[in-house]
Every structure is written in structure tokens, then in C-alpha cells.
CSV table of C-alpha atoms in Angstrom, one decimal:
chain,number,residue,atom,x,y,z
F,90,MET,CA,4.8,-15.2,0.2
F,91,LYS,CA,4.4,-14.7,3.9
F,92,ASP,CA,7.4,-16.9,4.5
F,93,ASP,CA,9.5,-15.4,1.7
F,94,LEU,CA,12.5,-13.2,2.1
F,95,THR,CA,11.3,-9.7,1.0
F,96,ILE,CA,14.0,-7.5,-0.5
F,97,PHE,CA,13.8,-3.8,-1.0
F,98,LEU,CA,16.4,-2.9,-3.6
F,99,HIS,CA,17.0,0.7,-2.6
F,100,ILE,CA,18.3,2.7,-5.4
F,101,PRO,CA,19.9,6.0,-4.1
F,102,LYS,CA,17.8,9.2,-4.4
F,103,THR,CA,14.5,7.6,-5.5
F,104,GLY,CA,12.5,8.3,-2.4
F,105,GLY,CA,13.8,5.1,-0.8
F,106,THR,CA,14.5,6.6,2.6
F,107,THR,CA,10.9,7.6,3.1
F,108,LEU,CA,9.8,4.2,1.8
F,109,ASN,CA,12.3,2.4,4.0
F,110,LYS,CA,10.8,4.0,7.1
F,111,ILE,CA,7.5,2.4,6.2
F,112,PHE,CA,9.2,-0.9,5.4
F,113,GLN,CA,10.9,-1.0,8.8
F,114,LYS,CA,7.6,-0.7,10.6
F,115,GLN,CA,6.5,-4.0,9.1
F,116,PHE,CA,9.2,-6.1,10.8
F,117,SER,CA,11.0,-6.6,14.2
F,118,GLN,CA,14.7,-5.7,14.5
F,119,GLU,CA,15.8,-9.3,14.3
F,120,GLU,CA,13.7,-9.9,11.2
F,121,LEU,CA,15.2,-7.0,9.2
F,122,PHE,CA,18.7,-6.7,7.7
F,123,ASP,CA,18.8,-3.0,6.8
F,124,HIS,CA,21.8,-1.2,5.2
F,125,ASN,CA,24.3,-3.5,7.0
F,126,ARG,CA,22.4,-3.2,10.3
F,127,PHE,CA,21.0,-6.2,12.1
F,128,ASN,CA,19.3,-6.3,15.5
F,129,GLY,CA,20.4,-2.7,16.1
F,130,GLU,CA,24.1,-3.4,15.4
F,131,ILE,CA,26.2,-2.6,12.4
F,132,THR,CA,27.0,-6.0,10.9
F,133,LYS,CA,28.3,-7.1,7.5
F,134,LEU,CA,26.1,-9.5,5.7
F,135,GLU,CA,28.8,-12.1,5.3
F,136,LEU,CA,29.4,-12.1,9.1
F,137,LEU,CA,25.9,-13.1,10.0
F,138,THR,CA,25.7,-16.5,11.6
F,139,LEU,CA,23.4,-19.2,10.1
F,140,GLU,CA,21.1,-18.8,13.1
F,141,GLU,CA,20.9,-15.0,12.5
F,142,LYS,CA,20.2,-15.5,8.8
F,143,GLU,CA,17.4,-17.8,9.6
F,144,LYS,CA,15.7,-15.1,11.5
F,145,VAL,CA,15.9,-12.6,8.7
F,146,LYS,CA,12.6,-12.1,6.8
F,147,ALA,CA,13.4,-8.8,5.1
F,148,VAL,CA,16.4,-7.0,3.5
F,149,SER,CA,16.8,-3.4,2.6
F,150,GLY,CA,19.7,-1.4,1.3
F,151,HIS,CA,21.8,-0.1,-1.6
F,152,TYR,CA,22.4,-3.6,-2.8
F,153,ILE,CA,22.4,-4.8,-6.4
F,154,PHE,CA,20.1,-7.6,-7.5
F,155,GLY,CA,21.4,-10.9,-6.3
F,156,ILE,CA,21.6,-10.4,-2.6
F,157,HIS,CA,19.0,-13.1,-2.2
F,158,ARG,CA,21.8,-15.7,-2.9
F,159,HIS,CA,23.1,-15.1,0.7
F,160,PHE,CA,19.9,-16.6,2.1
F,161,SER,CA,18.1,-19.9,1.7
F,162,LEU,CA,14.5,-18.7,1.8
F,163,PRO,CA,12.4,-18.2,-1.3
F,164,PHE,CA,12.6,-14.5,-2.1
F,165,ASN,CA,10.8,-11.6,-3.8
F,166,TYR,CA,12.0,-8.1,-4.6
F,167,PHE,CA,10.5,-4.6,-4.9
F,168,THR,CA,12.1,-1.3,-5.8
F,169,MET,CA,11.4,2.3,-6.7
F,170,LEU,CA,12.7,4.0,-9.9
F,171,ARG,CA,13.0,7.7,-10.6
F,172,ASP,CA,13.2,9.9,-13.7
F,173,PRO,CA,17.0,9.7,-14.4
F,174,VAL,CA,17.5,13.5,-14.8
F,175,GLU,CA,15.9,14.2,-11.4
F,176,ARG,CA,17.8,11.3,-9.7
F,177,VAL,CA,21.2,12.4,-11.0
F,178,VAL,CA,20.7,16.1,-10.1
F,179,SER,CA,19.4,15.2,-6.6
F,180,SER,CA,22.3,12.7,-6.1
F,181,PHE,CA,24.9,15.3,-6.8
F,182,TYR,CA,23.6,17.9,-4.4
F,183,PHE,CA,23.0,15.3,-1.7
F,184,LEU,CA,26.4,13.6,-2.0
F,185,ARG,CA,28.5,16.7,-1.9
F,186,ASP,CA,27.3,17.3,1.7
F,187,PHE,CA,27.7,13.6,2.6
F,188,LYS,CA,30.6,12.1,4.6
F,189,GLY,CA,33.0,10.3,2.3
F,190,TYR,CA,32.3,12.6,-0.7
F,191,GLU,CA,34.2,15.7,0.3
F,192,HIS,CA,35.9,15.7,-3.1
F,193,LEU,CA,32.6,16.8,-4.7
F,194,LYS,CA,32.7,20.0,-2.7
F,195,ASN,CA,34.9,21.5,-5.4
F,196,SER,CA,33.2,19.7,-8.3
F,197,SER,CA,30.5,21.0,-10.5
F,198,LEU,CA,27.3,19.2,-11.5
F,199,GLU,CA,28.7,18.9,-15.0
F,200,GLU,CA,31.9,17.2,-13.8
F,201,PHE,CA,29.8,14.8,-11.7
F,202,VAL,CA,27.6,14.0,-14.7
F,203,LYS,CA,30.7,13.4,-16.8
F,204,PHE,CA,32.9,11.3,-14.5
F,205,ASP,CA,31.0,9.8,-11.5
F,206,PRO,CA,29.7,6.3,-11.9
F,207,GLN,CA,26.7,7.2,-9.8
F,208,ALA,CA,25.6,9.4,-12.7
F,209,HIS,CA,25.8,6.7,-15.3
F,210,ASN,CA,22.9,4.3,-15.6
F,211,LEU,CA,23.0,3.4,-11.9
F,212,GLN,CA,19.4,2.2,-11.8
F,213,THR,CA,20.0,-0.3,-14.7
F,214,LEU,CA,23.3,-1.5,-13.1
F,215,MET,CA,21.6,-2.2,-9.7
F,216,VAL,CA,18.6,-4.0,-11.1
F,217,SER,CA,20.7,-6.0,-13.6
F,218,GLY,CA,23.0,-7.2,-10.7
F,219,ILE,CA,26.2,-6.9,-12.6
F,220,HIS,CA,29.0,-4.9,-11.0
F,221,ASN,CA,30.3,-2.0,-13.2
F,222,SER,CA,28.3,-3.2,-16.3
F,223,PRO,CA,24.7,-2.1,-16.6
F,224,ASP,CA,22.8,-4.7,-18.7
F,225,LEU,CA,19.5,-3.4,-19.9
F,226,PRO,CA,17.9,-6.7,-21.2
F,227,LEU,CA,18.9,-8.4,-17.9
F,228,ALA,CA,17.6,-5.5,-15.9
F,229,ILE,CA,14.3,-5.6,-17.7
F,230,GLN,CA,14.1,-9.4,-17.2
F,231,ASN,CA,14.8,-9.1,-13.5
F,232,LEU,CA,12.4,-6.1,-13.0
F,233,LYS,CA,9.5,-8.1,-14.5
F,234,THR,CA,10.0,-10.7,-11.7
F,235,PHE,CA,9.6,-8.1,-9.0
F,236,LYS,CA,6.6,-8.4,-6.7
F,237,SER,CA,6.0,-4.7,-7.1
F,238,VAL,CA,7.8,-1.8,-9.0
F,239,GLY,CA,7.2,1.8,-7.9
F,240,ILE,CA,7.9,5.2,-9.4
F,241,THR,CA,9.1,8.1,-7.3
F,242,GLU,CA,7.0,10.6,-9.3
F,243,ARG,CA,4.0,8.4,-8.6
F,244,PHE,CA,4.9,7.7,-5.0
F,245,ASP,CA,1.4,7.4,-3.5
F,246,ASP,CA,0.1,5.1,-6.2
F,247,SER,CA,3.3,3.0,-5.7
F,248,LEU,CA,2.9,2.9,-2.0
F,249,PHE,CA,-0.7,1.9,-2.1
F,250,LEU,CA,0.1,-1.0,-4.4
F,251,LEU,CA,2.9,-2.1,-2.0
F,252,LYS,CA,0.4,-2.1,0.8
F,253,ASN,CA,-1.9,-4.3,-1.2
F,254,VAL,CA,0.7,-6.7,-2.4
F,255,TYR,CA,2.4,-7.2,1.0
F,256,GLY,CA,-0.5,-6.5,3.4
F,257,TRP,CA,1.3,-3.6,5.1
F,258,LYS,CA,-0.6,-2.1,8.0
F,259,ASP,CA,0.6,1.5,8.2
F,260,ILE,CA,1.7,3.5,5.1
F,261,HIS,CA,1.4,7.0,6.4
F,262,TYR,CA,4.6,8.9,6.0
F,263,THR,CA,6.6,12.1,6.2
F,264,LYS,CA,9.1,12.7,3.5
F,265,GLN,CA,12.7,11.8,4.6
F,266,ASN,CA,16.2,12.6,3.3
F,267,ILE,CA,15.1,15.4,1.0
F,268,THR,CA,18.0,17.1,-0.8
F,269,LYS,CA,18.0,20.7,0.2
F,270,GLN,CA,19.5,23.6,-1.7
F,271,ARG,CA,19.3,21.9,-5.1
F,272,PRO,CA,18.1,23.7,-8.2
F,273,SER,CA,15.0,22.7,-10.0
F,274,ILE,CA,15.4,21.0,-13.3
F,275,ASN,CA,14.4,24.3,-15.0
F,276,GLU,CA,17.4,25.9,-13.5
F,277,VAL,CA,19.9,23.3,-14.8
F,278,PRO,CA,21.6,24.3,-18.1
F,279,GLU,CA,20.2,22.5,-21.1
F,280,HIS,CA,23.6,21.1,-22.1
F,281,ILE,CA,23.9,19.4,-18.7
F,282,ILE,CA,20.5,17.9,-19.0
F,283,GLU,CA,21.3,16.5,-22.4
F,284,LEU,CA,24.5,15.1,-21.0
F,285,ILE,CA,22.6,13.3,-18.2
F,286,LYS,CA,20.2,11.9,-20.8
F,287,LYS,CA,23.1,10.6,-22.9
F,288,ASN,CA,24.9,9.0,-19.9
F,289,ASN,CA,21.6,7.5,-18.7
F,290,ASP,CA,20.1,6.2,-21.8
F,291,LEU,CA,19.6,2.7,-20.4
F,292,ASP,CA,18.0,4.1,-17.2
F,293,PHE,CA,15.5,6.0,-19.4
F,294,GLU,CA,14.5,2.7,-21.1
F,295,LEU,CA,14.2,0.9,-17.8
F,296,TYR,CA,12.2,3.8,-16.3
F,297,LYS,CA,9.7,3.4,-19.2
F,298,VAL,CA,9.3,-0.3,-18.4
F,299,ALA,CA,8.8,0.4,-14.7
F,300,ASN,CA,6.1,2.9,-15.5
F,301,LYS,CA,4.4,0.3,-17.7
F,302,LEU,CA,4.6,-2.3,-14.9
F,303,LEU,CA,3.1,0.2,-12.5
F,304,ASP,CA,0.2,1.0,-14.9
F,305,ASP,CA,-0.5,-2.7,-15.3
F,306,GLN,CA,-0.7,-3.2,-11.5
F,307,LEU,CA,-3.1,-0.3,-11.2
F,308,LYS,CA,-5.3,-1.7,-13.9
F,309,LYS,CA,-5.8,-4.9,-11.9
F,310,LEU,CA,-7.3,-3.0,-8.9
F,311,THR,CA,-10.9,-3.8,-8.1
F,312,ALA,CA,-13.5,-1.0,-8.0
F,313,VAL,CA,-13.2,-1.1,-4.2
F,314,GLU,CA,-9.5,-0.9,-4.2
F,315,ARG,CA,-9.6,2.0,-6.7
F,316,SER,CA,-11.9,3.8,-4.4
F,317,GLN,CA,-9.5,3.2,-1.5
F,318,LEU,CA,-6.6,4.5,-3.5
F,319,ASP,CA,-8.5,7.7,-4.4
F,320,LYS,CA,-9.4,8.2,-0.8
F,321,TYR,CA,-5.8,7.7,0.3
F,322,LYS,CA,-4.5,10.1,-2.3
F,323,ASN,CA,-7.1,12.7,-1.3
F,324,GLU,CA,-6.0,12.4,2.3
F,325,ARG,CA,-2.4,12.8,1.3
F,326,ASN,CA,-3.2,15.9,-0.7
F,327,SER,CA,-5.1,17.4,2.2
F,328,TYR,CA,-2.2,16.5,4.6
């Protein structure tokens, strides 16, 4: 696995920016292709030379499953999934202040949920690897091949497991890219929540599978590793 291409499939608004900061620390600039950036320069993946691709040991970005096909190395994936209602609400309030999404300034959360593709089973679409057509069975099949699967709501458990799986050295973090001025779920009208659930039915099923995979990983921890996890979480709570 040391010589594999490690791919972080970064689903928007799942805590991935925080996780990516940790991921970046594990590689040199010339080893990491990160959100269309290589060796400190903005570079499209298809424009990388063969020599540059051979140096890449890790990929991170908002890419769908299948980006490994651009490289010749054996590969492994990891990702982070989030409760679909939380992810959609966070996405709307983040995007409306983001360059390129100025049209959302005059839109409501309800309109976003109804009409924007990013509010419709995006997690399933990205993990299944099929553009514009989320395929739940394929997404589940792909997810079960991932080296590790994390859950935003269980971030510290997820991060500890990633450290174990990949041998990461430093997993201390400060939360990044937090969506400000967004309402809590309790403040979102019930009919909008129901609409999010309806439009993200596949994501809810995939989220259940991801939680089960995380539980299975945690059950495999040794007594020593369990003690290390408890210590890490206590330190995080104190921090």
C-alpha cells in the first residue's frame, strides 16, 4: 500500500477541507495532486506530463470515483460522508457566498433544494462515478472497496482510523471552511427538511452503509488501539 496511489474523494461540505489539511501534511508538493494543483501550480490533470504523473502518490479533490484511471499505479480510496440534510443545508449557505454562485444570492434554501443538482444525491453520484446519474448499488459496491470510510458526525473516530490505516504522523487539526451564518437544522422548516430527504433518498442509504463500515473498522481495533482512540478523543474534547 505504501507505493499505491492514495485518493481522497472529497465530497463538498463533509468536513473535507479540515481533513485535506491533514492529508496534505503527509506528502511533498510534487507527490500530491490537490484540487487541480500540482507542485504549487494550477494544472489540469490531463495536462500533467507522464514524468509528473509518475511522481504523484496522492490525489485530493472534488472528483468522482474513477480518477484513478488517469494513473498507472495501484490505487486506494478513502472518503468522508455526512448526514444528507446537514450537508445540503451547509452547502447552500456556503455556496451563495462563493465565487461563481452569485445566482444563489437571490435564491431561497427551498429553491436550492428543489432545483440545484448539488442538493440531489450528490454523495451517491460522486461515489458511484457516473456523471449526472447516481447509482446506489454501484456506489455501495465502490464504497466497500475503499481503504477507509469516514463520517463527518464521527470525525475523530474517522480520523483516528485513517491514521491507523495509512500510518499518518500528525492528525491534530483546527476546523477549516466552516459555513458561517447558517441556521441550525432545528431552524429549517419541516417541509424543507422533508424535501431534502426526498431528493436525497439514495444518499441516506449510502450514509447508512458508510456508518456500518465505520462501525466494522472500529470493532477491529485492538485493546491498545481502543485506549489510544479514547485518549485522543479526550484530548480533542479538552482542546
